[in-house]
JSON list of C-alpha atoms in Angstrom, two decimals:
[
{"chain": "A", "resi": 1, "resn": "UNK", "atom": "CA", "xyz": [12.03, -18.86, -16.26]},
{"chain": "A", "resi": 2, "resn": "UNK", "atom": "CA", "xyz": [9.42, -19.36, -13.38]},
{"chain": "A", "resi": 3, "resn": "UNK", "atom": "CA", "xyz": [6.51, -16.88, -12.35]},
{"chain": "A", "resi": 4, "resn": "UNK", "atom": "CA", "xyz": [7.33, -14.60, -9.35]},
{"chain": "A", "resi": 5, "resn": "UNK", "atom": "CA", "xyz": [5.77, -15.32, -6.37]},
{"chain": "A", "resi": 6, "resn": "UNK", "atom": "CA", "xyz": [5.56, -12.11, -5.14]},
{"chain": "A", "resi": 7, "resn": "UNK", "atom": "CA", "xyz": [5.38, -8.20, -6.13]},
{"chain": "A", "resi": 8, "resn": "UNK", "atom": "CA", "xyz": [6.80, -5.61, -4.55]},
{"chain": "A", "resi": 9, "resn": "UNK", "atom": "CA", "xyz": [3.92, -2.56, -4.44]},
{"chain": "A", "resi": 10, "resn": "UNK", "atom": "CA", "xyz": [5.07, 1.13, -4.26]},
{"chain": "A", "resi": 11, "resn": "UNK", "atom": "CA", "xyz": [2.72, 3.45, -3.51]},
{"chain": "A", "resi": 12, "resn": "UNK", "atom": "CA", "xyz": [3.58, 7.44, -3.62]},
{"chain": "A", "resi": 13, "resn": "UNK", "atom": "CA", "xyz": [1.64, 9.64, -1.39]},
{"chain": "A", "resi": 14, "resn": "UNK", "atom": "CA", "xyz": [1.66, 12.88, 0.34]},
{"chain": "A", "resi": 15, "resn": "UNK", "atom": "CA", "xyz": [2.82, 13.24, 3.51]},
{"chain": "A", "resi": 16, "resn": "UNK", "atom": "CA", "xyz": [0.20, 11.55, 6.35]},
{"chain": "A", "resi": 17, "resn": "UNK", "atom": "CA", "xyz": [-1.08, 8.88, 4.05]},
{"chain": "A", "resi": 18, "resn": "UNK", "atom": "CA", "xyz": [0.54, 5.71, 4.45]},
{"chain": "A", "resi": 19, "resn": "UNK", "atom": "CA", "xyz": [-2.18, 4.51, 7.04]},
{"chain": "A", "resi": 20, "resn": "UNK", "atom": "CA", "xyz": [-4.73, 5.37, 4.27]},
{"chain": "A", "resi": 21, "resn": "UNK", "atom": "CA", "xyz": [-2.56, 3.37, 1.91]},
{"chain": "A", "resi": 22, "resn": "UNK", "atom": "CA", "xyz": [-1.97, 0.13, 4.59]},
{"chain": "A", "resi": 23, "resn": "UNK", "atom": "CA", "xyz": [-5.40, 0.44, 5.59]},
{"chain": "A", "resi": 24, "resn": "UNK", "atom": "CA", "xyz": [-6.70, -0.41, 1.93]},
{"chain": "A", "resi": 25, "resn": "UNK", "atom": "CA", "xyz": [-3.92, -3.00, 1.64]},
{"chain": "A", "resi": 26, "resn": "UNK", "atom": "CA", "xyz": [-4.80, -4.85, 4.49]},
{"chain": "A", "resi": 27, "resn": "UNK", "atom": "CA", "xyz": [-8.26, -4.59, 3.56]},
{"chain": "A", "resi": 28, "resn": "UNK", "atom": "CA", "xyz": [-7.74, -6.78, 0.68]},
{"chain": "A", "resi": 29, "resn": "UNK", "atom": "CA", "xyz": [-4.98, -9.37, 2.03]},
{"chain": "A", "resi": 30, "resn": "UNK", "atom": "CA", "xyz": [-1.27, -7.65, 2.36]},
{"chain": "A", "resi": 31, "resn": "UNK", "atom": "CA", "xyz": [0.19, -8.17, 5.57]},
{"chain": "A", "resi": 32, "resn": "UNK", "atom": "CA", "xyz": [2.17, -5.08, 6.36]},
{"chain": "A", "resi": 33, "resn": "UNK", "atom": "CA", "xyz": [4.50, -2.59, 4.81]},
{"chain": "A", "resi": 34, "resn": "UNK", "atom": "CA", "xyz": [7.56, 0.15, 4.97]},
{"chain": "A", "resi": 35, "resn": "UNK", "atom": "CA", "xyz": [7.34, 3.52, 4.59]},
{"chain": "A", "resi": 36, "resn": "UNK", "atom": "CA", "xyz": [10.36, 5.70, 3.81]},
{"chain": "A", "resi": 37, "resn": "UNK", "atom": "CA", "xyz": [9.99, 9.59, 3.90]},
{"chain": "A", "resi": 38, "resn": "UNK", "atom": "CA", "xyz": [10.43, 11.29, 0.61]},
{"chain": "A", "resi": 39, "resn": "UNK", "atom": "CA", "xyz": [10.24, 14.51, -1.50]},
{"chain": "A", "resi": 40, "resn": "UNK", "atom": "CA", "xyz": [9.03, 14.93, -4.84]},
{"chain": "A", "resi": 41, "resn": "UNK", "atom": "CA", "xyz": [10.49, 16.61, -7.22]},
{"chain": "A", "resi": 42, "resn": "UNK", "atom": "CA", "xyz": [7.29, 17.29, -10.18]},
{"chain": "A", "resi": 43, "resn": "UNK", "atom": "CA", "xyz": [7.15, 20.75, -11.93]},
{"chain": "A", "resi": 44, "resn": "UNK", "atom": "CA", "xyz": [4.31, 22.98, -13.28]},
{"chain": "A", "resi": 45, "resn": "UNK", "atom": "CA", "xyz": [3.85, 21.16, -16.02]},
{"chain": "A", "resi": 46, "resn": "UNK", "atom": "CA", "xyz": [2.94, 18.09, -14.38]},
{"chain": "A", "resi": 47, "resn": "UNK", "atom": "CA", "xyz": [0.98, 20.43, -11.90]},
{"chain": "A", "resi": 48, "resn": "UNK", "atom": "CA", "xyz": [-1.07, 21.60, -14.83]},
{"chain": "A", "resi": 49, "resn": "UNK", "atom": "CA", "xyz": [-1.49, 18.21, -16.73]},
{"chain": "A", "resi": 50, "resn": "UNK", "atom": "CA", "xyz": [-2.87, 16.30, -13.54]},
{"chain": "A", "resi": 51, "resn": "UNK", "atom": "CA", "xyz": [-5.11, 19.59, -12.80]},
{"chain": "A", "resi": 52, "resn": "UNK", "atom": "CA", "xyz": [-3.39, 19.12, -8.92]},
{"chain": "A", "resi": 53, "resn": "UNK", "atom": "CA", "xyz": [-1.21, 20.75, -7.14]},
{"chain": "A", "resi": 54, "resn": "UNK", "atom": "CA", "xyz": [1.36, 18.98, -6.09]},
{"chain": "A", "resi": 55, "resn": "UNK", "atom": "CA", "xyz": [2.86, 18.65, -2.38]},
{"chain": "A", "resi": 56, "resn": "UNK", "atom": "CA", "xyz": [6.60, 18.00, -2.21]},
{"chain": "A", "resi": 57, "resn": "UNK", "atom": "CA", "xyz": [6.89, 15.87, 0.81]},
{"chain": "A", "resi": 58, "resn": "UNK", "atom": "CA", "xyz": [5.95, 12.92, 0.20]},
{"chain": "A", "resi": 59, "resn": "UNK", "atom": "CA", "xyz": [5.87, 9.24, 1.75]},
{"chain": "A", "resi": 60, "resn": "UNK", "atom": "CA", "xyz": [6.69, 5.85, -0.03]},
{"chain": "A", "resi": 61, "resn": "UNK", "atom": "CA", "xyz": [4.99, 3.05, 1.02]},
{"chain": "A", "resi": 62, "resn": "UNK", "atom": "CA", "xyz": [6.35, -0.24, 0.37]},
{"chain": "A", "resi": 63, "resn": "UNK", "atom": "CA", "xyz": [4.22, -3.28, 0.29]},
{"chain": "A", "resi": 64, "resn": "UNK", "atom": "CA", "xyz": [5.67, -6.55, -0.65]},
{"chain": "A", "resi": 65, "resn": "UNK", "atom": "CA", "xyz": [2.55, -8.89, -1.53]},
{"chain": "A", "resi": 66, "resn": "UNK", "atom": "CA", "xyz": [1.85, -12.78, -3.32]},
{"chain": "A", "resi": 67, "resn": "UNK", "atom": "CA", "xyz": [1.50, -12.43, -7.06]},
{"chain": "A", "resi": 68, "resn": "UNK", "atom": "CA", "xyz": [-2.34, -13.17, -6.73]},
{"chain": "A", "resi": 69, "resn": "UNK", "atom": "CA", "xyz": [-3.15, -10.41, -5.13]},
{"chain": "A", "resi": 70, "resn": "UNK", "atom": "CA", "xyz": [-1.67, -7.87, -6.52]},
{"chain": "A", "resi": 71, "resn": "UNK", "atom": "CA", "xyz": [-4.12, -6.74, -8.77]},
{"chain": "A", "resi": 72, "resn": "UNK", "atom": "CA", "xyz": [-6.51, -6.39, -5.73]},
{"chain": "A", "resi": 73, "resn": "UNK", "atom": "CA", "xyz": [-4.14, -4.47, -3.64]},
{"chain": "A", "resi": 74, "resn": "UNK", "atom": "CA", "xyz": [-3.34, -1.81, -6.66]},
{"chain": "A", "resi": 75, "resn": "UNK", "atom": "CA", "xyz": [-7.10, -1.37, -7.24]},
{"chain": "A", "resi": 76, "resn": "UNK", "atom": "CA", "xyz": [-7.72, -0.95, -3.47]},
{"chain": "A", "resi": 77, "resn": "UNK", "atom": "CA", "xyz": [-4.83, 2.01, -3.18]},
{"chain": "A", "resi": 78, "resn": "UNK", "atom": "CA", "xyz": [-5.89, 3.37, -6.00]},
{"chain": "A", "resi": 79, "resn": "UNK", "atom": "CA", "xyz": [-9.97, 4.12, -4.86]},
{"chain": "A", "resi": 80, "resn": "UNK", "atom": "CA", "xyz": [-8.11, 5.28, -1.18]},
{"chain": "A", "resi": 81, "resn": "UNK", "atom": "CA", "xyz": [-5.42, 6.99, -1.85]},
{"chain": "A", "resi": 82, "resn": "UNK", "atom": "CA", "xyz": [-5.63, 7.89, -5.61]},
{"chain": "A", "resi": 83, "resn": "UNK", "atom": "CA", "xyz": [-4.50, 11.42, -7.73]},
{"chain": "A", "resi": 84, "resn": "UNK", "atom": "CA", "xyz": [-8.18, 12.20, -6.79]},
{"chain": "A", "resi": 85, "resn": "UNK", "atom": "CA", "xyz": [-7.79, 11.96, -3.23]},
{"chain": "A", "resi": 86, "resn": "UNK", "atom": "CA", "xyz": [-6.43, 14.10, -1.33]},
{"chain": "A", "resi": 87, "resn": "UNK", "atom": "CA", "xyz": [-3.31, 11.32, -1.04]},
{"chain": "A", "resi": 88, "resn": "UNK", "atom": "CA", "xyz": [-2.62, 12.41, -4.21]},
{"chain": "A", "resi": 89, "resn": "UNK", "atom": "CA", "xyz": [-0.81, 8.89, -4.66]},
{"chain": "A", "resi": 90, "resn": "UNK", "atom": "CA", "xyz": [0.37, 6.44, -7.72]},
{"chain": "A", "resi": 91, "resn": "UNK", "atom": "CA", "xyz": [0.96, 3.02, -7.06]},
{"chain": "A", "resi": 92, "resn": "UNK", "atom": "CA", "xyz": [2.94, 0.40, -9.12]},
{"chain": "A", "resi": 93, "resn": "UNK", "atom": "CA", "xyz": [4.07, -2.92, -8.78]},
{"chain": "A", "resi": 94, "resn": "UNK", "atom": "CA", "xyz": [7.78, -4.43, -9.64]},
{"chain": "A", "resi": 95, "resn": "UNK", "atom": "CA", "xyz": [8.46, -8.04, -9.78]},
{"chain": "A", "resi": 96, "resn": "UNK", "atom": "CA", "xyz": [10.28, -9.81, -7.03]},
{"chain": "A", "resi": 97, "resn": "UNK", "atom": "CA", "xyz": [12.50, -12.50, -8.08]},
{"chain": "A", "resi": 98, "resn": "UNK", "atom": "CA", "xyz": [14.11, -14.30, -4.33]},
{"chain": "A", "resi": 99, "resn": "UNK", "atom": "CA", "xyz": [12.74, -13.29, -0.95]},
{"chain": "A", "resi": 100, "resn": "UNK", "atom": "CA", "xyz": [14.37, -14.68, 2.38]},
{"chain": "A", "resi": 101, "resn": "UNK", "atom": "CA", "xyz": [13.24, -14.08, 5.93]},
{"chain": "A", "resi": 102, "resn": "UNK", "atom": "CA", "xyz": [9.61, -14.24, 5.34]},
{"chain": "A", "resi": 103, "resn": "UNK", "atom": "CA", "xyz": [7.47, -16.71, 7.33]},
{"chain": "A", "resi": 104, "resn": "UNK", "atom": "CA", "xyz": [4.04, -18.29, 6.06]},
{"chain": "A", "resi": 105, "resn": "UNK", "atom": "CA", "xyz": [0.95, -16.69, 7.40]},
{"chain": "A", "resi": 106, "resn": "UNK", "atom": "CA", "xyz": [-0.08, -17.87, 9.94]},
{"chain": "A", "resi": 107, "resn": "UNK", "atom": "CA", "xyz": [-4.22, -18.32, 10.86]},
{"chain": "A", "resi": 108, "resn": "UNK", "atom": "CA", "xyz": [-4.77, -17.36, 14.47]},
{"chain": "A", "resi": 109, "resn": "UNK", "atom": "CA", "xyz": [-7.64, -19.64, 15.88]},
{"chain": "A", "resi": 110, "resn": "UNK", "atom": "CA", "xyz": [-10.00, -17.75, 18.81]},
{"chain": "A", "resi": 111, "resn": "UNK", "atom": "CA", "xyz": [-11.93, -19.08, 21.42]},
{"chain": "A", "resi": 112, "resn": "UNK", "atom": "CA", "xyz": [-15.55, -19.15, 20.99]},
{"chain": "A", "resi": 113, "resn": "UNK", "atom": "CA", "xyz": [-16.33, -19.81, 24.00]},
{"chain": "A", "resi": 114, "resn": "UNK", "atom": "CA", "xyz": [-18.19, -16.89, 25.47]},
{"chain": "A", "resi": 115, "resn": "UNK", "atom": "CA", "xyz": [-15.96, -15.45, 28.22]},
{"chain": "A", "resi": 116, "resn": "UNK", "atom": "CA", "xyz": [-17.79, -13.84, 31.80]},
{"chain": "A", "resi": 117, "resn": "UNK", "atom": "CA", "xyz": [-16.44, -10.74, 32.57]},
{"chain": "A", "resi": 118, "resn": "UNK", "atom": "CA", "xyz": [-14.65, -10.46, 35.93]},
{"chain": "A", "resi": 119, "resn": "UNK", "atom": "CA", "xyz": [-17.02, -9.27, 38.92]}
]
């Protein structure tokens, strides 16, 4: 069977962090994501093994992403939006096997001509 093109990145935060978490994706190449409300469920014990306490509302951020940059984009959400950040997030990756309605990225070209402001 074939490599997977692409990986589907979940990152679990607490509520107000999913700009933090795009912000470091698209810092290092993903294109844009979906974030679902959520509300976690963890206990004391959890609580007292991390050494956090743990918010319950939560936000899911999904970020589907090429293979080859996957690695980059888990690195970069884990230094912004880590379990020692106040994010509080974990981030994993699944592996995607078909994808339809996605278009190549596309380079937009600019002008360098230098433009006179209207007087």
């Amino acid at each position: 069977m074939g490599e997977n093109k692409y990986e589907m990145i979940l990152c679990i935060v607490n509520t107000g962090f999913s700009e933090t978490v795009m912000d470091a994706a698209k810092e290092v190449g993903a294109r844009g994501g979906t974030v679902i409300h959520a509300r976690g469920t963890a206990n004391k014990e959890a609580e007292q093994f991390f050494h956090i306490s743990i918010q319950p509302d939560k936000e899911i951020v999904m970020i589907l992403v090429p293979a080859e940059i996957k690695d980059k984009v888990l690195h970069a959400l884990y230094s912004y939006a880590g379990l020692k950040t106040e994010g509080q997030g974990i981030a994993f990756s699944l592996p995607v096997d078909d994808v339809v309605g996605l278009t190549p990225a596309t380079h937009v070209t600019t002008d360098t001509k230098e433009q006179k402001p209207n007087e």
